[in-house]
PDB file of C-alpha atoms in Angstrom:
ATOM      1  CA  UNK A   1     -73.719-222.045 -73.598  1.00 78.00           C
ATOM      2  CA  UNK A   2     -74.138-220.653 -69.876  1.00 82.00           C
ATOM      3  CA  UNK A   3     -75.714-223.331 -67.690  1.00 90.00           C
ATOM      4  CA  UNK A   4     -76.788-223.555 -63.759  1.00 94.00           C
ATOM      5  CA  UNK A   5     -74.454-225.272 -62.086  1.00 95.00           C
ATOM      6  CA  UNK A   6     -75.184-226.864 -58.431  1.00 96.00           C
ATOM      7  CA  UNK A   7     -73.101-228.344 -55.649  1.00 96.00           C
ATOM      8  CA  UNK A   8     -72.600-231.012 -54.532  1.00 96.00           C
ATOM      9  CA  UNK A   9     -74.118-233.352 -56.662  1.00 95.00           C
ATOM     10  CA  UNK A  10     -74.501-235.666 -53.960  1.00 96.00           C
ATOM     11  CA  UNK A  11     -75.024-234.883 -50.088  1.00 97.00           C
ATOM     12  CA  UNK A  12     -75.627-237.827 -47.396  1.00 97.00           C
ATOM     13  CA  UNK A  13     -76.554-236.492 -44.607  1.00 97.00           C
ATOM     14  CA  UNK A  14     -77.546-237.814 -40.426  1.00 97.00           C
ATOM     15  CA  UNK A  15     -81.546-236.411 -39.539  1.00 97.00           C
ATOM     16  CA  UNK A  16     -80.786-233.306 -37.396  1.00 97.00           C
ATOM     17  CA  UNK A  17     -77.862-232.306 -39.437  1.00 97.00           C
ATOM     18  CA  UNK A  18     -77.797-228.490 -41.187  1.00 98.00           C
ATOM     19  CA  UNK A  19     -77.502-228.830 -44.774  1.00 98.00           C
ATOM     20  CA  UNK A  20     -76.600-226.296 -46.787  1.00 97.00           C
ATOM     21  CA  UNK A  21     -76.773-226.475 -51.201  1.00 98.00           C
ATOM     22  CA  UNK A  22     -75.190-224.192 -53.438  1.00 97.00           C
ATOM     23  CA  UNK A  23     -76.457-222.945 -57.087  1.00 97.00           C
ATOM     24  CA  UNK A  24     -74.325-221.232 -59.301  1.00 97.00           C
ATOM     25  CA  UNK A  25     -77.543-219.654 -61.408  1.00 96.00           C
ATOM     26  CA  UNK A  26     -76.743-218.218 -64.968  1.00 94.00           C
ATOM     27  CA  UNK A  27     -74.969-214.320 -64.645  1.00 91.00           C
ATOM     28  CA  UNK A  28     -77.823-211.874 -65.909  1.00 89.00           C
ATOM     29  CA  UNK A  29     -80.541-213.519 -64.959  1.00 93.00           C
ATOM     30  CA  UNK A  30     -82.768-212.304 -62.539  1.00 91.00           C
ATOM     31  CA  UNK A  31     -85.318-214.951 -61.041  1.00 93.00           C
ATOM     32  CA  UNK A  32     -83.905-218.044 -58.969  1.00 94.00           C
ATOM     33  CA  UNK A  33     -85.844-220.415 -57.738  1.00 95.00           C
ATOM     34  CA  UNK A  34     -85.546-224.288 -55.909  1.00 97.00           C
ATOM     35  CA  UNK A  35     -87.550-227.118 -56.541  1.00 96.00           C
ATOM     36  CA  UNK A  36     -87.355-230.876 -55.115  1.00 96.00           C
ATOM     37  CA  UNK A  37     -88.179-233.988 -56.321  1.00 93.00           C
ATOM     38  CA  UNK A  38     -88.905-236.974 -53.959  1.00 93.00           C
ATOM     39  CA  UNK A  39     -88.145-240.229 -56.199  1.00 88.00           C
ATOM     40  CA  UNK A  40     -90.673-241.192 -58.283  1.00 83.00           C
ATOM     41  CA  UNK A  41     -93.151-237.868 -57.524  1.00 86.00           C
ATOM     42  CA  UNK A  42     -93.563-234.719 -59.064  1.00 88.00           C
ATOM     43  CA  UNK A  43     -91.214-231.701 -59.006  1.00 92.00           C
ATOM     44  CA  UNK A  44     -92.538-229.200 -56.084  1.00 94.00           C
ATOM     45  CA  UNK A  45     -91.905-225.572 -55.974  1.00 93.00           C
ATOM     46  CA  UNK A  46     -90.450-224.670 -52.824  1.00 96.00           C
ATOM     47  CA  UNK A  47     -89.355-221.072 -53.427  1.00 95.00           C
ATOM     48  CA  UNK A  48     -88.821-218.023 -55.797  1.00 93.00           C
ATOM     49  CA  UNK A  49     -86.451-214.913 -55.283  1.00 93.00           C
ATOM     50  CA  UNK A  50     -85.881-211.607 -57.102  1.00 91.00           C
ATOM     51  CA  UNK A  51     -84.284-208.862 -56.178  1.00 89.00           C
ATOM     52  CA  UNK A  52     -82.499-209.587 -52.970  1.00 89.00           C
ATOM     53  CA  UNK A  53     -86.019-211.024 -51.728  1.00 92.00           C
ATOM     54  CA  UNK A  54     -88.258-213.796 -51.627  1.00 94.00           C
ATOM     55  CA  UNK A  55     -90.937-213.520 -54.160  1.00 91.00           C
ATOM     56  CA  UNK A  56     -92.995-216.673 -53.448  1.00 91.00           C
ATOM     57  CA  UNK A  57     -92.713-219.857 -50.958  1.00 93.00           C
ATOM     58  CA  UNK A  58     -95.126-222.538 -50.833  1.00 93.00           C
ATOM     59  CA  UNK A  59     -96.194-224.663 -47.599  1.00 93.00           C
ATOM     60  CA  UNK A  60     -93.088-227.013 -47.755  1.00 94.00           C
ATOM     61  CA  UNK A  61     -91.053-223.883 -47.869  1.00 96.00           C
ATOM     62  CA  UNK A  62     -91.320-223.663 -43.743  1.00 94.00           C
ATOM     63  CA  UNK A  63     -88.982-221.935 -41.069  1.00 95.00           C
ATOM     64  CA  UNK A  64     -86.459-225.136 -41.301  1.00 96.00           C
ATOM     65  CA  UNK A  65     -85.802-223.749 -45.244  1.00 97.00           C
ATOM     66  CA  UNK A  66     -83.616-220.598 -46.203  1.00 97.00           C
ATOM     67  CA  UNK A  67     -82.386-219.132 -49.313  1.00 97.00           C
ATOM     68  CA  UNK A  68     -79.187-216.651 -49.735  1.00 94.00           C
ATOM     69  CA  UNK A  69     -77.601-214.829 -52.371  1.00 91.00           C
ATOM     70  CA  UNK A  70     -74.518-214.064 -50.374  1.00 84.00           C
ATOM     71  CA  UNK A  71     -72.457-212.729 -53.369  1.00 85.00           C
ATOM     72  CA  UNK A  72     -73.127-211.884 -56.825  1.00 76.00           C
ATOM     73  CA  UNK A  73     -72.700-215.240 -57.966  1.00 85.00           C
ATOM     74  CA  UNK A  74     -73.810-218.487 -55.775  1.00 93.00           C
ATOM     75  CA  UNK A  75     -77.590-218.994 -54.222  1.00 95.00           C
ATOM     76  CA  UNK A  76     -77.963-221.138 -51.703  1.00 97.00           C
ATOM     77  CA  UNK A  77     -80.705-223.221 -50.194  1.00 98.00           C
ATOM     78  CA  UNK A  78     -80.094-224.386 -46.193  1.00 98.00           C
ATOM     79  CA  UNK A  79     -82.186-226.617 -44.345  1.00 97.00           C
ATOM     80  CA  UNK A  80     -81.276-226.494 -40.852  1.00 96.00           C
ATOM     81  CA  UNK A  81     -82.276-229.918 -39.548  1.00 95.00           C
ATOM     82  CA  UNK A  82     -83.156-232.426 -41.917  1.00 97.00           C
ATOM     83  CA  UNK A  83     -85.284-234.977 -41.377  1.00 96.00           C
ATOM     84  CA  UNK A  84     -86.076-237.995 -43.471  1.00 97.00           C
ATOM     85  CA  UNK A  85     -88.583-236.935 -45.519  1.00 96.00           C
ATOM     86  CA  UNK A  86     -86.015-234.201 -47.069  1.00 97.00           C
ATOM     87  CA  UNK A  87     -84.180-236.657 -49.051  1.00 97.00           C
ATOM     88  CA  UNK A  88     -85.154-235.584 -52.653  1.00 97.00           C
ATOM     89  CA  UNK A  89     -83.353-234.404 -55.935  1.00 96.00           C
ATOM     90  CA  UNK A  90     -83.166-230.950 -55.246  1.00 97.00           C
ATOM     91  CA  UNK A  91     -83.342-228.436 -58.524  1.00 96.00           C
ATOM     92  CA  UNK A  92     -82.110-224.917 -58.563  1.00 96.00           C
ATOM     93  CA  UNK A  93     -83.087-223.061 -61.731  1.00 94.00           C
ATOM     94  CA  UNK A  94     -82.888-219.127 -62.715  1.00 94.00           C
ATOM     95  CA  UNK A  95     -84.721-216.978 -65.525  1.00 91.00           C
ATOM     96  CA  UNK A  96     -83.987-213.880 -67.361  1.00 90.00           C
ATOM     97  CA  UNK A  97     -87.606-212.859 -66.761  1.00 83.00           C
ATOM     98  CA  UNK A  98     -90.839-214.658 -64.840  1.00 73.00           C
ATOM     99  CA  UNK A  99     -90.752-216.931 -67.920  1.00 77.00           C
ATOM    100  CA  UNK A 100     -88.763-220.068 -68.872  1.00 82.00           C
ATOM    101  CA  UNK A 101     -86.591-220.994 -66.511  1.00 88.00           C
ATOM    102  CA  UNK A 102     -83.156-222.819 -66.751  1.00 90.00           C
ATOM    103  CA  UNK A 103     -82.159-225.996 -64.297  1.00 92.00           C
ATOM    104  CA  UNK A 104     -79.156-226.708 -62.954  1.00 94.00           C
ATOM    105  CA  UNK A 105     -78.384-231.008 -62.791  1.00 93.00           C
ATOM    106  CA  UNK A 106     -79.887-231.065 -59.165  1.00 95.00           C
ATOM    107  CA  UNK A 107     -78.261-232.454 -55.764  1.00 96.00           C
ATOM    108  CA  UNK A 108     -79.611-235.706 -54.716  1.00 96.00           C
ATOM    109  CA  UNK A 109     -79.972-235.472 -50.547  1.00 98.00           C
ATOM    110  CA  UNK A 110     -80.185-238.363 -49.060  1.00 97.00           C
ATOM    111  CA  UNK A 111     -80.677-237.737 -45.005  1.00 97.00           C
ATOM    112  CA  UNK A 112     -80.229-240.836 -43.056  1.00 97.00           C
TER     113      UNK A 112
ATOM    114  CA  UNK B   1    -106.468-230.392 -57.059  1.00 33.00           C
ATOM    115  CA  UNK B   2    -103.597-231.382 -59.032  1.00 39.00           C
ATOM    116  CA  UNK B   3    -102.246-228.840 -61.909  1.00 54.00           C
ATOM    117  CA  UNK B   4    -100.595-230.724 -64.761  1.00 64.00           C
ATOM    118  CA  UNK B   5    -101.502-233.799 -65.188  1.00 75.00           C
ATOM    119  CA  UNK B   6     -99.983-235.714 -68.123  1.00 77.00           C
ATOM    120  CA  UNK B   7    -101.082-238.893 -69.927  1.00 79.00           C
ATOM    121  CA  UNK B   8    -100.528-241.190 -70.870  1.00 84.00           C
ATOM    122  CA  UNK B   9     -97.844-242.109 -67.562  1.00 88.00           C
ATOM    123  CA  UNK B  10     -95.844-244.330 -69.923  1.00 91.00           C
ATOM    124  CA  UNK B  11     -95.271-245.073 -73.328  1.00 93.00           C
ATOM    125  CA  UNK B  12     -93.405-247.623 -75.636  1.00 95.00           C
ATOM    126  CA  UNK B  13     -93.036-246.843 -79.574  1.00 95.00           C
ATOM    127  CA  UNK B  14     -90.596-248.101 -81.847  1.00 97.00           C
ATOM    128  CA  UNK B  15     -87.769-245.557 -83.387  1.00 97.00           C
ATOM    129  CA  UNK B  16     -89.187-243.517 -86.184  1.00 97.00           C
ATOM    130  CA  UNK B  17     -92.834-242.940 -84.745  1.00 97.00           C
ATOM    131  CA  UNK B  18     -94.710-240.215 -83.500  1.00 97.00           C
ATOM    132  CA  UNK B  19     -95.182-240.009 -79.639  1.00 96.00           C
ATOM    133  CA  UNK B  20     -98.186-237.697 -78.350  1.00 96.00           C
ATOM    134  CA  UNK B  21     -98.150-236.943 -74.656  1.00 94.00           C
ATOM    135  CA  UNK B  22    -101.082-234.850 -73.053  1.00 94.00           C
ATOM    136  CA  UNK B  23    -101.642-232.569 -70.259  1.00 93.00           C
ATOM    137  CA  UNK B  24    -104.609-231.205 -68.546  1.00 93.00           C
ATOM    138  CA  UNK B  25    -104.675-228.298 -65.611  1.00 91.00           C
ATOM    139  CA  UNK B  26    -107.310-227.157 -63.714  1.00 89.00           C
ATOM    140  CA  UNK B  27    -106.608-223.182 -63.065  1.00 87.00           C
ATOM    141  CA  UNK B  28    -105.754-220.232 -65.487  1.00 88.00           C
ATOM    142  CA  UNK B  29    -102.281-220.159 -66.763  1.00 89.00           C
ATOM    143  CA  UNK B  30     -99.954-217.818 -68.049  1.00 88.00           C
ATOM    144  CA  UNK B  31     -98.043-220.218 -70.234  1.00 90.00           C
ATOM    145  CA  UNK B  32     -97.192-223.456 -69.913  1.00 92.00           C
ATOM    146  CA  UNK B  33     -94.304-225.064 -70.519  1.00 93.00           C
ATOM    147  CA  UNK B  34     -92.548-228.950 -71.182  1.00 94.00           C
ATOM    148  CA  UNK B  35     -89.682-230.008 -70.057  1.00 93.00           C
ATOM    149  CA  UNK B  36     -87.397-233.014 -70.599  1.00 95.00           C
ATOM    150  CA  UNK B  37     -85.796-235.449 -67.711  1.00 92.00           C
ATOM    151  CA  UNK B  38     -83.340-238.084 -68.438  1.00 89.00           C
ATOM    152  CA  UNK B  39     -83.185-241.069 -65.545  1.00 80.00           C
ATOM    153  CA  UNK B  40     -82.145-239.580 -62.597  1.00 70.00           C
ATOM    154  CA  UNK B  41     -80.853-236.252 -64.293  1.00 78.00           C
ATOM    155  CA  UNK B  42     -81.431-232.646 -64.706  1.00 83.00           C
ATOM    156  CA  UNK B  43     -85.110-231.084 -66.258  1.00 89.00           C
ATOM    157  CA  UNK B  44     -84.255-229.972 -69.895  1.00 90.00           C
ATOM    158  CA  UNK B  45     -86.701-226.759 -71.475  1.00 90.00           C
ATOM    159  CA  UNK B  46     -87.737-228.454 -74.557  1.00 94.00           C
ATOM    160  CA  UNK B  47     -90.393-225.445 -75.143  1.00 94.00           C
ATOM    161  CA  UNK B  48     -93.028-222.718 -73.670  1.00 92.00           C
ATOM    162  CA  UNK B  49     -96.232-221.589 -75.191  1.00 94.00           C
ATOM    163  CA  UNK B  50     -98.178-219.098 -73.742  1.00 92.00           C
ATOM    164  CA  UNK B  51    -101.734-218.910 -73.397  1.00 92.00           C
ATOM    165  CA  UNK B  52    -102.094-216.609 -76.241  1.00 94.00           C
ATOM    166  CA  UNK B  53    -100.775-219.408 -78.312  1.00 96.00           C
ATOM    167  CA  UNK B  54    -102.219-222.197 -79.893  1.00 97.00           C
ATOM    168  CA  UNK B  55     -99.119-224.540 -81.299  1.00 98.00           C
ATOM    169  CA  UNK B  56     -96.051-223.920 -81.284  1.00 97.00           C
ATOM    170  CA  UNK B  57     -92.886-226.082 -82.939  1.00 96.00           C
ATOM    171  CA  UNK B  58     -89.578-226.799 -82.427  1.00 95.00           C
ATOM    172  CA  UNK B  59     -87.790-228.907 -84.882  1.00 96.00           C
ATOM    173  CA  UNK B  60     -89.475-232.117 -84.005  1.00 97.00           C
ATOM    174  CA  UNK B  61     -91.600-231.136 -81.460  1.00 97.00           C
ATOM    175  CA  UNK B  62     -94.977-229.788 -81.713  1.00 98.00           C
ATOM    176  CA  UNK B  63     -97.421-228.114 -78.758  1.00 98.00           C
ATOM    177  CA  UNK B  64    -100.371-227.810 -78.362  1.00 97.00           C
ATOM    178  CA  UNK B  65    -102.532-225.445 -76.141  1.00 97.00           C
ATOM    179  CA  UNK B  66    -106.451-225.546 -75.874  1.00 96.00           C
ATOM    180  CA  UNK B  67    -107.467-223.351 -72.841  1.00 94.00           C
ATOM    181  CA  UNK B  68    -111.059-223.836 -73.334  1.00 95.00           C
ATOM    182  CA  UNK B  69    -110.195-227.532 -72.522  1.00 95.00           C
ATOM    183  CA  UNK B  70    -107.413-226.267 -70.279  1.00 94.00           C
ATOM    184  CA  UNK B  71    -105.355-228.999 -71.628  1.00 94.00           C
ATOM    185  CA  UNK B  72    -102.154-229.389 -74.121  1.00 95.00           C
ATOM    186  CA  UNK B  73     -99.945-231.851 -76.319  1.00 96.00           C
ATOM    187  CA  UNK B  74     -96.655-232.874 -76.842  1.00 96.00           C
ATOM    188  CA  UNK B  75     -95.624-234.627 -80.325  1.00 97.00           C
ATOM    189  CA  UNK B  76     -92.303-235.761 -80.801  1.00 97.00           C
ATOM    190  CA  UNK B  77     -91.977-236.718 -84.427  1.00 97.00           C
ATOM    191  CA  UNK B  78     -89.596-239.255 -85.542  1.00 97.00           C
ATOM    192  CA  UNK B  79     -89.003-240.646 -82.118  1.00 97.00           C
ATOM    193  CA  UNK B  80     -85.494-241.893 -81.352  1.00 96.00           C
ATOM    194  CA  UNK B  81     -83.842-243.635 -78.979  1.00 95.00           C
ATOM    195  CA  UNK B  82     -82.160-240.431 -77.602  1.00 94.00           C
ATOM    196  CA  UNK B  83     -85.533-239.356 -77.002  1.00 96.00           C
ATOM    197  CA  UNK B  84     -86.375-241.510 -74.106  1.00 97.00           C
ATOM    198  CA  UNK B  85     -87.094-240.419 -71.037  1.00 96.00           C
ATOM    199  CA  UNK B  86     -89.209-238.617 -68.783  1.00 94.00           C
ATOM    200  CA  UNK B  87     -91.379-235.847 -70.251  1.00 94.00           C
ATOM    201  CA  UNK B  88     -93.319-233.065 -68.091  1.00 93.00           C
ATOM    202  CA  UNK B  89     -95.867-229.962 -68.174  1.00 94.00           C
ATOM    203  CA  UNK B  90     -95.502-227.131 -66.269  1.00 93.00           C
ATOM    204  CA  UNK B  91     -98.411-224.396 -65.664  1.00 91.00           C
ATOM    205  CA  UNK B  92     -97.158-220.797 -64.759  1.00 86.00           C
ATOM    206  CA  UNK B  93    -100.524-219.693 -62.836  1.00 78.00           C
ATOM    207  CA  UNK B  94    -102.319-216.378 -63.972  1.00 73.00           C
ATOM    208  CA  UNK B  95    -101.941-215.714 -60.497  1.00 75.00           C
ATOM    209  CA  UNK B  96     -98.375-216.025 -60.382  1.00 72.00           C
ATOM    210  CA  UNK B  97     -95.674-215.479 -62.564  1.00 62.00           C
ATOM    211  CA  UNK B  98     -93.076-217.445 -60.376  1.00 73.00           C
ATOM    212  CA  UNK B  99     -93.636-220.876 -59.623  1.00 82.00           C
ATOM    213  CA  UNK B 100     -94.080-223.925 -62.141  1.00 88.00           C
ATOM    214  CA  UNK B 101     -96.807-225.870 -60.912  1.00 89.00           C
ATOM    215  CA  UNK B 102     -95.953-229.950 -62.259  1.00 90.00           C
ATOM    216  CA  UNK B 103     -97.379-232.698 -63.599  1.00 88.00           C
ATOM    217  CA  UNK B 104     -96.137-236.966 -62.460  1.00 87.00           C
ATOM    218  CA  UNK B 105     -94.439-237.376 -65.916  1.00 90.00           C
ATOM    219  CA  UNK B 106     -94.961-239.514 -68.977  1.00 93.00           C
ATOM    220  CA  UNK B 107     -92.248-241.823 -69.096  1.00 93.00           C
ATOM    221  CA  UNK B 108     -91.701-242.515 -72.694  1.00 96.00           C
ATOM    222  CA  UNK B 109     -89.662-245.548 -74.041  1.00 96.00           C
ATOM    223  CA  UNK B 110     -88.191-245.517 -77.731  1.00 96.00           C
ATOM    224  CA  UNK B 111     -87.601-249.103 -78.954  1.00 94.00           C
ATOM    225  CA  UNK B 112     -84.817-249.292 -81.197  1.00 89.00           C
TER     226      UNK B 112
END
């Protein structure tokens, strides 16, 4: 059964340091989308993206985030200069329509 | 105001009973949907129901979905011990067909 993959499944990284995590999202879908999860809180939407595009951000979703679909294949979330409060379980998911969507395992950033 | 809030936050049955988790929201919804979340791991789709819908099943599972109460249930029937973990609602807003809007989690605990 296709799944989302993402990579790495585990990034330490120094405050001030550009991160950058990759999603592998499931091949004909068309939604993508990254969520975070601080430990012990809720999952937070950060953004959506369809068709080449963001579709929605919300207000954590500020100039230090980014989101690329550089090929057909890998989406990618980069944060240019972490800070401490970034370290969260980071979820990349995709959707054949605006529907249910799919989650990859998450990558766990720690920034130190 | 926080969308999705489940209760109860944590819950210990013994294998073989029925375990009901709720969730309330506060704005209109498209569907709403639960999802699974072993220790530390990915988020699992257990199951969607849209707001058109008043229960919905899947093989041991059973939603619920009162929008006059703006609220919903989870049962798990026949709990085992496979089935603990974390267990979450997400709202897809009227307003917005993109983002999942979560609850903290009911942690549920299946006693052997």
């Amino acid at each position: 059964e296709p799944e989302v993959t993402q990579t790495p499944s585990h990034q330490v990284t120094q405050m001030g340091q550009e991160v950058i995590l990759r999603c592998v999202p499931i091949s004909n879908h068309l939604y993508f989308y990254w969520y975070r999860q601080i430990l012990g809180q809720k999952v937070e939407f950060l953004v959506s993206f369809y068709n080449n595009e963001i579709s929605e951000k919300s207000e954590i979703f500020d100039d230090q985030f980014s989101v690329e679909r550089p090929d057909g294949s890998n989406f990618t979330l980069k944060i240019r200069s972490t800070k401490l409060e970034d370290s969260a379980m980071y979820f990349c998911a995709s959707s054949p329509s605006r529907f249910e969507q799919y989650f990859g395992p998450g990558t766990r950033l720690t920034v130190t | 105001s926080q969308q999705g809030e489940e209760d109860p936050q944590a819950l210990s049955i013994q294998e073989g009973e029925n375990a009901t988790m709720n969730c309330s929201y506060k704005t209109s919804i498209n569907n709403l949907q639960w999802y699974r979340q072993n220790s530390g791991r990915g988020l699992v789709h257990l199951i969607l129901i849209r707001s058109n819908e008043r229960e919905k099943h899947s093989g041991r599972l059973r939603v619920t979905l009162d929008t006059s109460k703006k609220s919903s249930s989870l049962l798990i029937t026949a709990s085992r011990a496979a089935d603990t973990a974390s267990y979450f609602c997400a709202t897809a807003r009227m307003d917005s067909n993109y983002q999942l809007i979560w609850g903290a989690g009911t942690k549920l605990i299946i006693k052997p």
